[in-house]
Amino acid sequence: MTTEIRPATAADAAAIADLHQRSWRSAYRGLLPDSYLDGRAGDELAARWRTAFTKDEPRRVILVAAAPDCIAGFVAAWPKGPDKALIDNLHVAPGQRGGGLGRRLMGRAAAELRRLGFRAAFLEVIEGNHDARGFYRRLGGVEGELFVEPIGDHPTRVIPIAWDDLAVLEAAAGGA
Ligand SMILES: CC(C)(COP(=O)(O)OP(=O)(O)OC[C@H]1O[C@@H](n2cnc3c(N)ncnc32)[C@H](O)[C@@H]1OP(=O)(O)O)[C@@H](O)C(=O)NCCC(=O)NCCS
């Protein structure tokens, strides 16, 4: 099955929201309360993706891994300063993990961010999400100091992960 990494459009918003919700429910089970994951989280993610493409932000990067019949993954990044970007979400569909799509999405995102003039990037990962932390370390991400922030209303222990040089991320991910 060929899977193409391409820029997302507004027409992808509903499929991205659906994948986002399914990914949260599988990856964050036990890390966030079931009542939140199975309740309000879905509405919040749907609302987020309904508006994501209407924001006038020329330096955002939203990419999808488009399989012939579905969206198999996505990554989004937003400016946080003139040369630093927040990688806000990276999700691969539960049945497709471990096959290299996460790596390809990160590599292409790093390349796009560099093209837009960004030098560095960071993201936040839930402390107990050990698989994602291993994946980011594999791609050269450096973990910072743990902090607590609300997800939904739930105080959540979160680790920041940074790349001071996006070229390192792009190279570690195998290029664009
Ligand atoms: C985290 C995630 C995006 C990774 O994508 P993926 O397609 O499963 O990962 P890949 O197959 O591209 O893996 C790339 C590399 O990372 C490595 N890796 C993956 N998981 C790892 C882990 N737990 N520990 C160490 N290395 C890991 C792989 O071995 C691979 O390296 P290799 O090619 O040298 O073997 C995906 O698993 C996912 O969507 N998880 C659930 C959602 C989530 O937690 N997102 C992150 C939110 S912050």
PDB file of N, CA, C and O and ligand atoms in Angstrom, residues 23 27-28 90-92 96-103 124-125 129-132 134-136 138, ligand 1:
ATOM      1  N   SER A  23      -6.691   7.794  18.133  1.00  0.00           N
ATOM      2  CA  SER A  23      -5.323   7.655  18.621  1.00  0.00           C
ATOM      3  C   SER A  23      -5.238   7.997  20.103  1.00  0.00           C
ATOM      4  O   SER A  23      -4.595   7.289  20.883  1.00  0.00           O
ATOM      5  N   ALA A  27      -3.778   5.416  22.709  1.00  0.00           N
ATOM      6  CA  ALA A  27      -2.449   5.692  23.287  1.00  0.00           C
ATOM      7  C   ALA A  27      -2.533   6.286  24.697  1.00  0.00           C
ATOM      8  O   ALA A  27      -1.606   6.110  25.487  1.00  0.00           O
ATOM      9  N   TYR A  28      -3.609   6.986  25.009  1.00  0.00           N
ATOM     10  CA  TYR A  28      -3.671   7.701  26.293  1.00  0.00           C
ATOM     11  C   TYR A  28      -4.546   6.986  27.320  1.00  0.00           C
ATOM     12  O   TYR A  28      -4.800   7.518  28.401  1.00  0.00           O
ATOM     13  N   LEU A  90       1.329  14.587  16.760  1.00  0.00           N
ATOM     14  CA  LEU A  90       1.833  13.574  15.815  1.00  0.00           C
ATOM     15  C   LEU A  90       1.100  12.291  16.161  1.00  0.00           C
ATOM     16  O   LEU A  90       1.207  11.800  17.295  1.00  0.00           O
ATOM     17  N   HIS A  91       0.338  11.790  15.214  1.00  0.00           N
ATOM     18  CA  HIS A  91      -0.411  10.554  15.476  1.00  0.00           C
ATOM     19  C   HIS A  91      -0.407   9.670  14.248  1.00  0.00           C
ATOM     20  O   HIS A  91      -0.642  10.137  13.133  1.00  0.00           O
ATOM     21  N   VAL A  92      -0.161   8.399  14.482  1.00  0.00           N
ATOM     22  CA  VAL A  92      -0.263   7.368  13.443  1.00  0.00           C
ATOM     23  C   VAL A  92      -1.427   6.460  13.858  1.00  0.00           C
ATOM     24  O   VAL A  92      -1.605   6.165  15.052  1.00  0.00           O
ATOM     25  N   GLN A  96      -1.408   1.019  12.272  1.00  0.00           N
ATOM     26  CA  GLN A  96      -0.317   1.291  11.315  1.00  0.00           C
ATOM     27  C   GLN A  96       0.991   1.687  12.007  1.00  0.00           C
ATOM     28  O   GLN A  96       1.943   2.098  11.340  1.00  0.00           O
ATOM     29  N   ARG A  97       0.995   1.628  13.333  1.00  0.00           N
ATOM     30  CA  ARG A  97       2.195   2.079  14.064  1.00  0.00           C
ATOM     31  C   ARG A  97       3.339   1.093  13.890  1.00  0.00           C
ATOM     32  O   ARG A  97       3.112  -0.089  13.653  1.00  0.00           O
ATOM     33  N   GLY A  98       4.552   1.608  14.012  1.00  0.00           N
ATOM     34  CA  GLY A  98       5.728   0.735  13.939  1.00  0.00           C
ATOM     35  C   GLY A  98       6.188   0.438  12.526  1.00  0.00           C
ATOM     36  O   GLY A  98       7.118  -0.339  12.325  1.00  0.00           O
ATOM     37  N   GLY A  99       5.573   1.082  11.529  1.00  0.00           N
ATOM     38  CA  GLY A  99       5.935   0.811  10.141  1.00  0.00           C
ATOM     39  C   GLY A  99       6.679   1.955   9.471  1.00  0.00           C
ATOM     40  O   GLY A  99       6.845   1.955   8.248  1.00  0.00           O
ATOM     41  N   GLY A 100       7.109   2.938  10.245  1.00  0.00           N
ATOM     42  CA  GLY A 100       7.921   4.010   9.680  1.00  0.00           C
ATOM     43  C   GLY A 100       7.169   5.286   9.334  1.00  0.00           C
ATOM     44  O   GLY A 100       7.783   6.274   8.910  1.00  0.00           O
ATOM     45  N   LEU A 101       5.843   5.295   9.517  1.00  0.00           N
ATOM     46  CA  LEU A 101       5.093   6.509   9.143  1.00  0.00           C
ATOM     47  C   LEU A 101       5.404   7.684  10.062  1.00  0.00           C
ATOM     48  O   LEU A 101       5.491   8.829   9.614  1.00  0.00           O
ATOM     49  N   GLY A 102       5.572   7.406  11.359  1.00  0.00           N
ATOM     50  CA  GLY A 102       5.889   8.487  12.292  1.00  0.00           C
ATOM     51  C   GLY A 102       7.211   9.143  11.916  1.00  0.00           C
ATOM     52  O   GLY A 102       7.352  10.359  11.894  1.00  0.00           O
ATOM     53  N   ARG A 103       8.169   8.306  11.584  1.00  0.00           N
ATOM     54  CA  ARG A 103       9.479   8.820  11.172  1.00  0.00           C
ATOM     55  C   ARG A 103       9.341   9.683   9.911  1.00  0.00           C
ATOM     56  O   ARG A 103       9.895  10.773   9.827  1.00  0.00           O
ATOM     57  N   GLU A 124       5.505  18.524  23.580  1.00  0.00           N
ATOM     58  CA  GLU A 124       5.256  18.069  24.942  1.00  0.00           C
ATOM     59  C   GLU A 124       4.647  16.674  24.870  1.00  0.00           C
ATOM     60  O   GLU A 124       3.797  16.425  24.018  1.00  0.00           O
ATOM     61  N   VAL A 125       5.118  15.794  25.745  1.00  0.00           N
ATOM     62  CA  VAL A 125       4.617  14.417  25.743  1.00  0.00           C
ATOM     63  C   VAL A 125       4.238  14.047  27.175  1.00  0.00           C
ATOM     64  O   VAL A 125       4.908  14.456  28.130  1.00  0.00           O
ATOM     65  N   ASN A 129       3.828   8.233  28.546  1.00  0.00           N
ATOM     66  CA  ASN A 129       3.774   7.790  27.146  1.00  0.00           C
ATOM     67  C   ASN A 129       5.182   7.343  26.716  1.00  0.00           C
ATOM     68  O   ASN A 129       5.865   7.994  25.927  1.00  0.00           O
ATOM     69  N   HIS A 130       5.590   6.214  27.263  1.00  0.00           N
ATOM     70  CA  HIS A 130       6.981   5.778  27.090  1.00  0.00           C
ATOM     71  C   HIS A 130       7.310   5.425  25.645  1.00  0.00           C
ATOM     72  O   HIS A 130       8.444   5.621  25.203  1.00  0.00           O
ATOM     73  N   ASP A 131       6.324   4.904  24.908  1.00  0.00           N
ATOM     74  CA  ASP A 131       6.608   4.567  23.505  1.00  0.00           C
ATOM     75  C   ASP A 131       6.953   5.821  22.716  1.00  0.00           C
ATOM     76  O   ASP A 131       7.934   5.845  21.960  1.00  0.00           O
ATOM     77  N   ALA A 132       6.136   6.863  22.874  1.00  0.00           N
ATOM     78  CA  ALA A 132       6.410   8.099  22.133  1.00  0.00           C
ATOM     79  C   ALA A 132       7.737   8.708  22.590  1.00  0.00           C
ATOM     80  O   ALA A 132       8.521   9.198  21.766  1.00  0.00           O
ATOM     81  N   GLY A 134      10.373   7.133  23.640  1.00  0.00           N
ATOM     82  CA  GLY A 134      11.439   6.351  23.001  1.00  0.00           C
ATOM     83  C   GLY A 134      11.595   6.723  21.539  1.00  0.00           C
ATOM     84  O   GLY A 134      12.714   6.862  21.031  1.00  0.00           O
ATOM     85  N   PHE A 135      10.468   6.898  20.883  1.00  0.00           N
ATOM     86  CA  PHE A 135      10.477   7.294  19.469  1.00  0.00           C
ATOM     87  C   PHE A 135      11.160   8.649  19.293  1.00  0.00           C
ATOM     88  O   PHE A 135      12.033   8.821  18.431  1.00  0.00           O
ATOM     89  N   TYR A 136      10.818   9.630  20.129  1.00  0.00           N
ATOM     90  CA  TYR A 136      11.421  10.971  19.990  1.00  0.00           C
ATOM     91  C   TYR A 136      12.911  10.945  20.324  1.00  0.00           C
ATOM     92  O   TYR A 136      13.708  11.639  19.689  1.00  0.00           O
ATOM     93  N   ARG A 138      14.829   8.462  19.803  1.00  0.00           N
ATOM     94  CA  ARG A 138      15.448   7.820  18.627  1.00  0.00           C
ATOM     95  C   ARG A 138      15.707   8.855  17.534  1.00  0.00           C
ATOM     96  O   ARG A 138      16.641   8.725  16.747  1.00  0.00           O
TER      97      ARG A 138
HETATM   98  C1  LIG B   1       4.662   7.756  18.466  1.00  0.00           C
HETATM   99  C2  LIG B   1       4.260   7.438  17.012  1.00  0.00           C
HETATM  100  C3  LIG B   1       3.853   8.713  16.298  1.00  0.00           C
HETATM  101  C4  LIG B   1       5.491   6.821  16.304  1.00  0.00           C
HETATM  102  O1  LIG B   1       5.158   6.540  14.960  1.00  0.00           O
HETATM  103  P1  LIG B   1       5.447   5.082  14.360  1.00  0.00           P
HETATM  104  O2  LIG B   1       5.034   5.080  12.938  1.00  0.00           O
HETATM  105  O3  LIG B   1       4.807   4.094  15.264  1.00  0.00           O
HETATM  106  O4  LIG B   1       7.030   4.974  14.529  1.00  0.00           O
HETATM  107  P2  LIG B   1       8.093   4.524  13.411  1.00  0.00           P
HETATM  108  O5  LIG B   1       7.717   3.164  12.915  1.00  0.00           O
HETATM  109  O6  LIG B   1       8.220   5.584  12.383  1.00  0.00           O
HETATM  110  O7  LIG B   1       9.430   4.436  14.279  1.00  0.00           O
HETATM  111  C5  LIG B   1      10.551   5.212  13.942  1.00  0.00           C
HETATM  112  C6  LIG B   1      11.733   4.801  14.773  1.00  0.00           C
HETATM  113  O8  LIG B   1      11.454   5.006  16.164  1.00  0.00           O
HETATM  114  C7  LIG B   1      11.708   3.811  16.860  1.00  0.00           C
HETATM  115  N1  LIG B   1      10.759   3.651  17.951  1.00  0.00           N
HETATM  116  C8  LIG B   1       9.421   3.577  17.841  1.00  0.00           C
HETATM  117  N2  LIG B   1       8.883   3.388  19.077  1.00  0.00           N
HETATM  118  C9  LIG B   1       9.939   3.321  19.931  1.00  0.00           C
HETATM  119  C10 LIG B   1      10.065   3.103  21.323  1.00  0.00           C
HETATM  120  N3  LIG B   1       9.005   2.883  22.104  1.00  0.00           N
HETATM  121  N4  LIG B   1      11.287   3.107  21.878  1.00  0.00           N
HETATM  122  C11 LIG B   1      12.395   3.281  21.122  1.00  0.00           C
HETATM  123  N5  LIG B   1      12.338   3.492  19.781  1.00  0.00           N
HETATM  124  C12 LIG B   1      11.130   3.492  19.208  1.00  0.00           C
HETATM  125  C13 LIG B   1      11.505   2.712  15.839  1.00  0.00           C
HETATM  126  O9  LIG B   1      12.178   1.538  16.213  1.00  0.00           O
HETATM  127  C14 LIG B   1      12.069   3.336  14.611  1.00  0.00           C
HETATM  128  O10 LIG B   1      13.478   3.278  14.601  1.00  0.00           O
HETATM  129  P3  LIG B   1      14.256   2.275  13.625  1.00  0.00           P
HETATM  130  O11 LIG B   1      13.728   2.582  12.257  1.00  0.00           O
HETATM  131  O12 LIG B   1      15.668   2.626  13.805  1.00  0.00           O
HETATM  132  O13 LIG B   1      13.870   0.917  14.067  1.00  0.00           O
HETATM  133  C15 LIG B   1       3.088   6.424  16.941  1.00  0.00           C
HETATM  134  O14 LIG B   1       3.468   5.211  17.536  1.00  0.00           O
HETATM  135  C16 LIG B   1       1.806   6.945  17.543  1.00  0.00           C
HETATM  136  O15 LIG B   1       0.967   7.510  16.847  1.00  0.00           O
HETATM  137  N6  LIG B   1       1.607   6.716  18.863  1.00  0.00           N
HETATM  138  C17 LIG B   1       0.370   7.108  19.528  1.00  0.00           C
HETATM  139  C18 LIG B   1       0.138   8.606  19.559  1.00  0.00           C
HETATM  140  C19 LIG B   1       1.229   9.328  20.308  1.00  0.00           C
HETATM  141  O16 LIG B   1       1.614   8.950  21.399  1.00  0.00           O
HETATM  142  N7  LIG B   1       1.726  10.409  19.680  1.00  0.00           N
HETATM  143  C20 LIG B   1       2.720  11.253  20.273  1.00  0.00           C
HETATM  144  C21 LIG B   1       2.053  12.333  21.055  1.00  0.00           C
HETATM  145  S1  LIG B   1       3.239  13.415  21.818  1.00  0.00           S
END
